[in-house]
CSV table of C-alpha atoms in Angstrom, one decimal:
chain,number,residue,atom,x,y,z
A,30,MET,CA,-12.6,-1.3,-0.8
A,31,SER,CA,-13.6,-3.8,-3.8
A,32,SER,CA,-12.4,-6.3,-4.8
A,33,THR,CA,-11.0,-5.1,-8.1
A,34,GLU,CA,-9.1,-2.3,-6.7
A,35,LEU,CA,-7.4,-5.3,-3.8
A,36,ARG,CA,-2.9,-5.8,-4.5
A,37,HIS,CA,-2.0,-9.1,-6.0
A,38,THR,CA,0.8,-10.7,-4.6
A,39,ALA,CA,2.5,-13.3,-7.1
A,40,LEU,CA,2.0,-16.2,-5.7
A,41,ASP,CA,-2.1,-15.1,-6.5
A,42,ALA,CA,-2.6,-17.7,-8.8
A,43,LEU,CA,-1.4,-20.5,-7.5
A,44,HIS,CA,-3.0,-19.7,-4.0
A,45,ARG,CA,-6.5,-20.0,-6.0
A,46,SER,CA,-5.2,-24.0,-7.1
A,47,LEU,CA,-4.8,-24.4,-4.1
A,48,GLY,CA,-7.8,-23.6,-3.0
A,49,ALA,CA,-7.0,-21.4,-0.7
A,50,THR,CA,-10.0,-19.2,0.9
A,51,MET,CA,-8.7,-15.5,0.2
A,52,THR,CA,-9.3,-12.3,2.7
A,53,ASP,CA,-9.3,-8.7,2.2
A,54,PHE,CA,-5.8,-7.9,4.0
A,55,ALA,CA,-4.5,-4.4,4.2
A,56,GLY,CA,-5.5,-3.9,1.0
A,57,TRP,CA,-4.0,-7.2,-0.7
A,58,ASP,CA,-6.3,-10.0,-1.7
A,59,MET,CA,-4.8,-13.5,0.6
A,60,PRO,CA,-5.2,-16.4,2.0
A,61,LEU,CA,-6.4,-16.9,4.8
A,62,ARG,CA,-6.5,-20.5,5.3
A,63,TYR,CA,-6.0,-23.6,2.6
A,64,GLY,CA,-8.2,-26.2,4.3
A,65,SER,CA,-8.2,-26.5,8.1
A,66,GLU,CA,-6.3,-23.7,9.7
A,67,ARG,CA,-6.4,-25.6,13.2
A,68,ASP,CA,-3.8,-28.6,10.9
A,69,GLU,CA,-1.5,-25.9,9.5
A,70,HIS,CA,-1.0,-24.1,12.5
A,71,ILE,CA,-0.8,-28.1,13.7
A,72,ALA,CA,1.7,-28.7,10.8
A,73,VAL,CA,4.1,-25.6,11.4
A,74,ARG,CA,4.4,-26.3,15.5
A,75,THR,CA,5.1,-29.8,14.9
A,76,LYS,CA,6.2,-30.0,11.3
A,77,ALA,CA,6.7,-27.7,9.3
A,78,GLY,CA,4.2,-25.2,7.0
A,79,LEU,CA,4.9,-22.2,4.1
A,80,PHE,CA,3.1,-18.8,3.9
A,81,ASP,CA,3.4,-15.8,0.7
A,82,LEU,CA,3.9,-12.6,3.3
A,83,SER,CA,4.2,-10.6,-0.3
A,84,HIS,CA,2.0,-8.0,1.3
A,85,MET,CA,4.9,-6.8,4.1
A,86,GLY,CA,7.0,-3.4,2.4
A,87,GLU,CA,10.3,-3.2,2.3
A,88,ILE,CA,11.9,-0.6,2.3
A,89,THR,CA,15.8,0.6,1.3
A,90,VAL,CA,18.4,3.0,3.0
A,91,THR,CA,21.1,3.7,1.5
A,92,GLY,CA,23.8,6.0,1.9
A,93,ASP,CA,26.8,7.6,3.4
A,94,GLY,CA,23.9,9.4,6.3
A,95,ALA,CA,22.1,5.9,6.9
A,96,ALA,CA,23.2,4.5,10.2
A,97,ALA,CA,22.8,7.5,11.6
A,98,PHE,CA,19.4,8.3,10.0
A,99,LEU,CA,17.9,5.6,11.5
A,100,ASN,CA,19.5,5.8,14.5
A,101,PHE,CA,17.4,9.7,14.3
A,102,ALA,CA,14.5,7.6,12.5
A,103,LEU,CA,13.5,4.5,15.5
A,104,VAL,CA,13.7,3.7,18.5
A,105,GLY,CA,16.1,1.7,18.6
A,106,ASN,CA,20.3,1.6,17.7
A,107,ILE,CA,20.3,0.1,14.7
A,108,ALA,CA,24.0,1.7,14.4
A,109,SER,CA,25.4,-0.7,16.2
A,110,VAL,CA,23.6,-3.8,14.7
A,111,GLY,CA,26.2,-5.7,12.8
A,112,VAL,CA,26.7,-6.3,8.4
A,113,GLY,CA,24.5,-9.6,8.3
A,114,ARG,CA,21.7,-8.7,11.6
A,115,ALA,CA,18.4,-7.7,12.1
A,116,ARG,CA,16.8,-5.9,14.8
A,117,TYR,CA,13.7,-5.2,16.3
A,118,THR,CA,12.5,-2.7,16.7
A,119,MET,CA,10.1,0.3,16.7
A,120,ILE,CA,8.6,3.7,14.7
A,121,CYS,CA,7.1,6.1,17.4
A,122,GLN,CA,5.6,9.4,17.0
A,123,ALA,CA,7.2,12.7,18.3
A,124,ASP,CA,4.2,12.2,21.2
A,125,GLY,CA,5.6,8.7,21.4
A,126,GLY,CA,3.2,6.6,20.2
A,127,ILE,CA,4.2,3.6,18.3
A,128,LEU,CA,3.3,4.2,14.4
A,129,ASP,CA,4.8,0.2,13.4
A,130,ASP,CA,7.1,-2.3,15.1
A,131,LEU,CA,9.5,-2.7,12.6
A,132,ILE,CA,12.7,-5.3,11.8
A,133,VAL,CA,15.3,-3.8,10.7
A,134,TYR,CA,17.8,-5.6,8.3
A,135,ARG,CA,21.6,-4.2,7.7
A,136,LEU,CA,22.8,-5.4,4.4
A,137,ALA,CA,25.8,-4.7,3.6
A,138,GLU,CA,27.8,-1.3,5.7
A,139,THR,CA,25.9,2.0,3.8
A,140,GLU,CA,23.1,-0.6,3.2
A,141,TYR,CA,20.0,-1.6,5.7
A,142,MET,CA,16.3,-3.1,4.6
A,143,VAL,CA,13.7,-1.9,7.3
A,144,VAL,CA,10.7,-4.7,6.6
A,145,ALA,CA,7.0,-2.7,7.8
A,146,ASN,CA,3.6,-4.8,8.5
A,147,ALA,CA,1.3,-4.0,5.6
A,148,SER,CA,-1.0,-2.1,6.9
A,149,ASN,CA,1.4,1.2,8.3
A,150,ALA,CA,4.0,0.0,4.8
A,151,GLN,CA,3.2,3.9,3.3
A,152,VAL,CA,3.0,5.2,7.3
A,153,VAL,CA,6.2,3.9,8.1
A,154,LEU,CA,7.8,4.9,4.3
A,155,ASP,CA,6.5,8.4,4.4
A,156,ALA,CA,7.5,9.3,8.8
A,157,LEU,CA,11.5,8.2,6.8
A,158,THR,CA,11.3,9.9,3.6
A,159,GLU,CA,10.2,13.2,5.4
A,160,ARG,CA,12.3,12.5,9.0
A,161,ALA,CA,15.8,11.8,5.9
A,162,ALA,CA,16.0,15.8,5.4
A,163,GLY,CA,19.2,16.8,6.2
A,164,PHE,CA,20.5,13.3,6.3
A,165,ASP,CA,22.9,11.7,3.4
A,166,THR,CA,21.0,8.3,2.4
A,167,GLU,CA,18.1,7.8,-0.2
A,168,VAL,CA,14.9,6.0,1.0
A,169,ARG,CA,13.2,3.7,-1.1
A,170,ASP,CA,9.5,2.1,-2.1
A,171,ASP,CA,11.1,-1.3,-2.8
A,172,ARG,CA,7.8,-2.7,-1.5
A,173,ASP,CA,6.9,-4.3,-5.9
A,174,ALA,CA,10.7,-5.1,-5.7
A,175,TYR,CA,10.5,-8.4,-3.2
A,176,ALA,CA,8.4,-11.6,-3.0
A,177,LEU,CA,8.6,-12.8,0.5
A,178,ILE,CA,8.1,-17.0,1.5
A,179,ALA,CA,8.3,-17.7,5.4
A,180,VAL,CA,9.0,-21.9,5.8
A,181,GLN,CA,8.0,-22.5,9.2
A,182,GLY,CA,8.2,-25.3,11.7
A,183,PRO,CA,11.1,-27.8,12.9
A,184,GLU,CA,11.3,-29.8,9.9
A,185,SER,CA,12.2,-25.9,7.8
A,186,PRO,CA,16.4,-26.5,8.6
A,187,GLY,CA,16.0,-29.2,7.1
A,188,ILE,CA,13.9,-28.5,4.3
A,189,LEU,CA,15.9,-25.8,3.3
A,190,LYS,CA,19.0,-27.1,3.2
A,191,SER,CA,18.3,-30.1,0.6
A,192,LEU,CA,17.7,-26.8,-1.2
A,193,THR,CA,20.7,-24.2,-0.9
A,194,ASP,CA,25.0,-25.1,0.2
A,195,ALA,CA,24.0,-21.7,2.1
A,196,ASP,CA,25.1,-22.1,5.7
A,197,LEU,CA,21.5,-22.6,7.4
A,198,ASP,CA,24.4,-23.5,10.5
A,199,GLY,CA,25.9,-20.7,10.7
A,200,LEU,CA,23.0,-18.2,10.6
A,201,LYS,CA,21.7,-17.1,13.7
A,202,TYR,CA,18.2,-16.6,14.6
A,203,TYR,CA,17.6,-12.3,13.5
A,204,ALA,CA,20.2,-12.9,11.0
A,205,GLY,CA,20.3,-12.7,6.8
A,206,LEU,CA,22.6,-13.7,4.8
A,207,PRO,CA,22.5,-13.6,0.3
A,208,GLY,CA,22.4,-17.4,-1.2
A,209,THR,CA,20.6,-19.1,-3.6
A,210,VAL,CA,17.5,-21.2,-3.0
A,211,ALA,CA,16.2,-23.7,-5.6
A,212,GLY,CA,18.0,-21.9,-7.7
A,213,VAL,CA,17.1,-18.1,-7.1
A,214,PRO,CA,19.0,-15.5,-5.6
A,215,ALA,CA,17.1,-14.7,-2.4
A,216,LEU,CA,17.9,-12.7,1.2
A,217,ILE,CA,17.7,-16.3,3.3
A,218,ALA,CA,16.8,-14.2,7.0
A,219,ARG,CA,16.1,-16.4,10.2
A,220,THR,CA,13.4,-14.6,11.6
A,221,GLY,CA,9.5,-15.2,12.1
A,222,TYR,CA,6.4,-14.2,13.5
A,223,THR,CA,4.5,-18.1,14.8
A,224,GLY,CA,7.2,-18.6,18.3
A,225,GLU,CA,8.8,-21.6,15.8
A,226,ASP,CA,12.5,-21.9,13.8
A,227,GLY,CA,12.2,-20.8,11.2
A,228,PHE,CA,13.8,-19.0,7.6
A,229,GLU,CA,11.9,-16.2,5.6
A,230,LEU,CA,13.3,-15.8,1.8
A,231,PHE,CA,13.4,-12.5,0.6
A,232,VAL,CA,12.8,-12.7,-3.7
A,233,LYS,CA,12.3,-11.1,-7.0
A,234,PRO,CA,8.5,-11.4,-7.7
A,235,GLU,CA,9.2,-13.3,-10.7
A,236,HIS,CA,11.2,-16.1,-8.8
A,237,ALA,CA,8.5,-16.9,-6.1
A,238,VAL,CA,6.7,-19.2,-7.6
A,239,GLU,CA,9.2,-21.6,-8.2
A,240,LEU,CA,11.1,-21.1,-5.4
A,241,TRP,CA,6.9,-21.5,-3.6
A,242,GLN,CA,6.6,-25.4,-5.6
A,243,ALA,CA,10.2,-26.2,-5.2
A,244,LEU,CA,10.1,-25.3,-1.3
A,245,THR,CA,7.3,-27.6,-2.0
A,246,LYS,CA,8.5,-30.5,-3.4
A,247,ALA,CA,11.3,-31.0,-1.0
A,248,GLY,CA,8.9,-30.4,2.3
A,249,GLU,CA,6.3,-33.6,0.7
A,250,GLY,CA,8.0,-35.8,2.4
A,251,VAL,CA,8.1,-34.4,6.6
A,252,GLY,CA,4.2,-32.6,6.2
A,253,LEU,CA,4.8,-29.3,4.7
A,254,VAL,CA,1.3,-27.6,3.9
A,255,PRO,CA,0.6,-24.0,2.8
A,256,CYS,CA,-0.5,-21.7,5.1
A,257,GLY,CA,-2.2,-18.9,5.8
A,258,LEU,CA,-3.0,-16.1,7.8
A,259,SER,CA,-5.4,-17.3,9.9
A,260,CYS,CA,-2.9,-20.1,11.8
A,261,ARG,CA,-0.1,-17.3,11.4
A,262,ASP,CA,-2.2,-15.4,13.6
A,263,THR,CA,-2.9,-18.0,16.6
A,264,LEU,CA,0.4,-19.0,16.1
A,265,ARG,CA,1.4,-15.4,16.8
A,266,LEU,CA,-0.9,-15.5,19.7
A,267,GLU,CA,0.5,-18.7,21.1
A,268,ALA,CA,4.3,-17.3,20.9
A,269,GLY,CA,2.7,-14.2,23.0
A,270,MET,CA,4.0,-11.5,19.9
A,271,PRO,CA,1.9,-8.2,19.3
A,272,LEU,CA,0.1,-7.5,16.3
A,273,TYR,CA,0.0,-4.4,15.8
A,274,GLY,CA,-3.4,-2.7,15.6
A,275,HIS,CA,-4.0,-4.8,18.6
A,276,GLU,CA,-1.3,-4.9,21.5
A,277,LEU,CA,0.7,-2.2,19.7
A,278,THR,CA,-0.8,1.7,18.4
A,279,THR,CA,-0.4,5.1,17.9
A,280,SER,CA,-1.7,5.7,21.6
A,281,LEU,CA,0.6,3.0,22.9
A,282,THR,CA,4.5,4.0,24.0
A,283,PRO,CA,6.6,1.3,23.4
A,284,PHE,CA,6.7,1.5,27.8
A,285,ASP,CA,2.7,0.8,27.7
A,286,ALA,CA,3.1,-1.7,25.6
A,287,GLY,CA,5.9,-3.1,28.2
A,288,LEU,CA,8.1,-3.0,25.2
A,289,GLY,CA,10.3,-0.2,26.5
A,290,ARG,CA,13.4,-3.0,26.5
A,291,VAL,CA,13.6,-1.3,22.2
A,292,VAL,CA,13.7,2.3,22.9
A,293,LYS,CA,17.3,2.7,23.4
A,294,PHE,CA,18.2,5.6,25.4
A,295,GLU,CA,21.9,5.0,25.8
A,296,LYS,CA,22.5,5.7,21.9
A,297,GLU,CA,23.4,9.2,20.8
A,298,GLY,CA,22.6,11.6,19.6
A,299,ASP,CA,18.6,12.8,18.9
A,300,PHE,CA,15.9,10.6,17.8
A,301,VAL,CA,11.9,11.1,17.3
A,302,GLY,CA,10.5,11.0,20.3
A,303,ARG,CA,13.0,10.7,23.2
A,304,GLU,CA,12.0,13.5,25.5
A,305,VAL,CA,8.0,11.9,25.6
A,306,LEU,CA,9.6,8.5,25.0
A,307,THR,CA,12.2,9.7,28.9
A,308,GLU,CA,9.3,11.2,30.5
A,309,ALA,CA,7.4,8.1,29.9
A,310,ALA,CA,9.8,5.6,31.3
A,311,ALA,CA,10.2,7.8,34.4
A,312,ARG,CA,6.0,7.2,34.4
A,313,ALA,CA,5.9,3.1,33.9
A,314,GLU,CA,8.7,2.7,36.9
A,315,ALA,CA,7.1,5.2,39.0
A,316,ASN,CA,3.6,3.9,38.3
A,317,PRO,CA,3.5,0.8,35.9
A,318,PRO,CA,0.6,1.5,33.1
A,319,ARG,CA,-1.2,-1.6,32.4
A,320,VAL,CA,0.7,-4.9,32.0
A,321,LEU,CA,0.4,-7.1,28.7
A,322,VAL,CA,-0.7,-10.7,30.1
A,323,GLY,CA,-1.7,-13.6,28.9
A,324,LEU,CA,-5.6,-15.0,29.8
A,325,ILE,CA,-6.5,-18.5,29.6
A,326,ALA,CA,-10.0,-19.2,29.7
A,327,GLU,CA,-11.6,-22.2,31.8
A,328,GLY,CA,-14.8,-23.0,30.3
A,329,ARG,CA,-15.1,-22.9,25.8
A,330,ARG,CA,-16.3,-19.6,25.2
A,331,VAL,CA,-13.7,-17.3,23.0
A,332,PRO,CA,-12.4,-14.0,24.1
A,333,ARG,CA,-12.6,-11.3,21.3
A,334,ALA,CA,-10.0,-8.4,20.7
A,335,GLY,CA,-12.2,-5.7,23.1
A,336,TYR,CA,-13.7,-7.1,25.2
A,337,THR,CA,-13.4,-5.7,28.7
A,338,VAL,CA,-10.9,-7.7,31.8
A,339,VAL,CA,-12.8,-7.6,35.3
A,340,ALA,CA,-12.3,-8.1,39.1
A,341,GLY,CA,-14.2,-8.0,41.5
A,342,GLY,CA,-17.1,-6.0,39.4
A,343,GLU,CA,-15.5,-3.8,38.5
A,344,VAL,CA,-14.1,-3.1,34.9
A,345,ILE,CA,-9.7,-3.8,34.6
A,346,GLY,CA,-8.3,-4.3,31.3
A,347,GLU,CA,-8.9,-5.0,28.0
A,348,VAL,CA,-8.8,-7.8,25.4
A,349,THR,CA,-6.4,-7.0,22.5
A,350,SER,CA,-6.4,-10.6,20.9
A,351,GLY,CA,-7.9,-13.4,21.4
A,352,ALA,CA,-8.4,-16.9,19.5
A,353,PRO,CA,-8.8,-20.8,20.7
A,354,SER,CA,-5.1,-22.0,20.7
A,355,PRO,CA,-5.5,-25.4,19.0
A,356,THR,CA,-1.6,-26.4,20.9
A,357,LEU,CA,-3.6,-25.2,24.3
A,358,GLY,CA,-6.9,-26.6,24.0
A,359,LYS,CA,-8.4,-24.0,25.3
A,360,PRO,CA,-9.5,-20.4,24.4
A,361,ILE,CA,-6.8,-17.5,24.4
A,362,ALA,CA,-6.1,-14.1,25.5
A,363,MET,CA,-3.8,-11.1,25.3
A,364,ALA,CA,-4.8,-7.8,27.4
A,365,TYR,CA,-4.3,-5.0,29.0
A,366,VAL,CA,-4.2,-5.3,33.1
A,367,ASP,CA,-4.3,-2.9,35.8
A,368,ALA,CA,-0.9,-4.2,37.0
A,369,ALA,CA,-2.6,-4.8,40.4
A,370,HIS,CA,-3.9,-8.3,38.9
A,371,ALA,CA,-1.4,-8.7,36.3
A,372,ALA,CA,0.6,-11.4,38.2
A,373,PRO,CA,0.8,-14.7,37.3
A,374,GLY,CA,-2.6,-16.3,39.2
A,375,THR,CA,-4.3,-13.7,40.4
A,376,GLU,CA,-7.5,-14.5,40.8
A,377,GLY,CA,-11.7,-13.9,40.3
A,378,VAL,CA,-10.2,-12.2,37.0
A,379,GLY,CA,-13.0,-12.0,33.7
A,380,VAL,CA,-13.7,-11.6,30.8
A,381,ASP,CA,-17.2,-10.1,30.1
A,382,ILE,CA,-18.9,-12.8,27.4
A,383,ARG,CA,-22.0,-11.1,25.8
A,384,GLY,CA,-22.3,-9.7,29.6
A,385,SER,CA,-21.6,-13.1,31.1
A,386,HIS,CA,-18.3,-12.9,33.1
A,387,GLU,CA,-16.4,-15.4,32.2
A,388,PRO,CA,-13.8,-17.3,34.8
A,389,TYR,CA,-9.8,-16.8,33.4
A,390,GLU,CA,-5.9,-17.6,34.6
A,391,VAL,CA,-3.7,-15.1,34.2
A,392,VAL,CA,-0.1,-16.1,32.9
A,393,ALA,CA,3.0,-15.0,31.5
A,394,LEU,CA,3.3,-14.6,28.5
A,395,PRO,CA,4.5,-16.4,25.8
A,396,PHE,CA,1.9,-19.0,26.1
A,397,TYR,CA,3.8,-21.8,24.1
A,398,LYS,CA,7.6,-21.6,23.9
A,399,ARG,CA,8.9,-24.2,21.6
A,400,GLN,CA,11.9,-26.9,23.1
A,401,LYS,CA,15.1,-26.0,22.2
């Protein structure tokens, strides 16, 4: 895709003024880093970081039949989500393969916002539109109606509190409430993809720059820094969070991905993939599929997605994501490995890095968990 065709967020000029290194991500021109990605990563772990996530795909679902429709279209029990709460879920193909992982916010009794990954936004929109037939509901593409700014890290509640009178203390994890931040109307959600406490602020694109600047000013004294997609990736990797296209694909069911808990068979009525996923659940119980594990390097070489995991001269799995971990000070990876080699502490596991079998320690995910 040529640079002339890339989509730009409302904060594009601001990123460039800050000297960001830009990159094509899912057809959007996005900041990869502003300075050192390691420094940005550590800022989020110890202080706070500011992210532009306006490339995410917002889809609004409204109508009296919205809850029943989402229960049919997605694998989760969306009808049981209270107003003002959010749920992590997935949309699957009829064959059980994962089309995308999603966060669904219930904004009102008959109004929901589905947030899809940037790379899958059109696929999810098309699937929802097709599945809405016969339901009293409307599916609306609202990707251009929102800019999304995230402030993440231990200092984020204090930064946000200085700019809003919304009840942040009462806002639980995976909840959202309408409020005003620095004079800007926003949906304030306590969600994120870093393993830290933090907030995601959905606002109109025309308000994005003033909100970003207000957050920057409010965070000046506590070490807030702008952060790019590069540290977002290492943060989510340390937190053991899956990334679509790496840990999740159409060739895997939620049970293959170790995320069978998101599939709610107890909900009423049929849903897309129910029958196939019922079989996948039984299969996973009888014959465990490859398990998603953490790998920590004993040496300095970094494993990358697609590298094979080996033990005793046999291929036992494949790396899905890998990077140096700023928090652990060592290279880490997530990988799907045969169940026989998945227990933490399993000996003799290596990663084939250009023909050399580098030793790795098998650990349980996540690599990093914040102190509450």
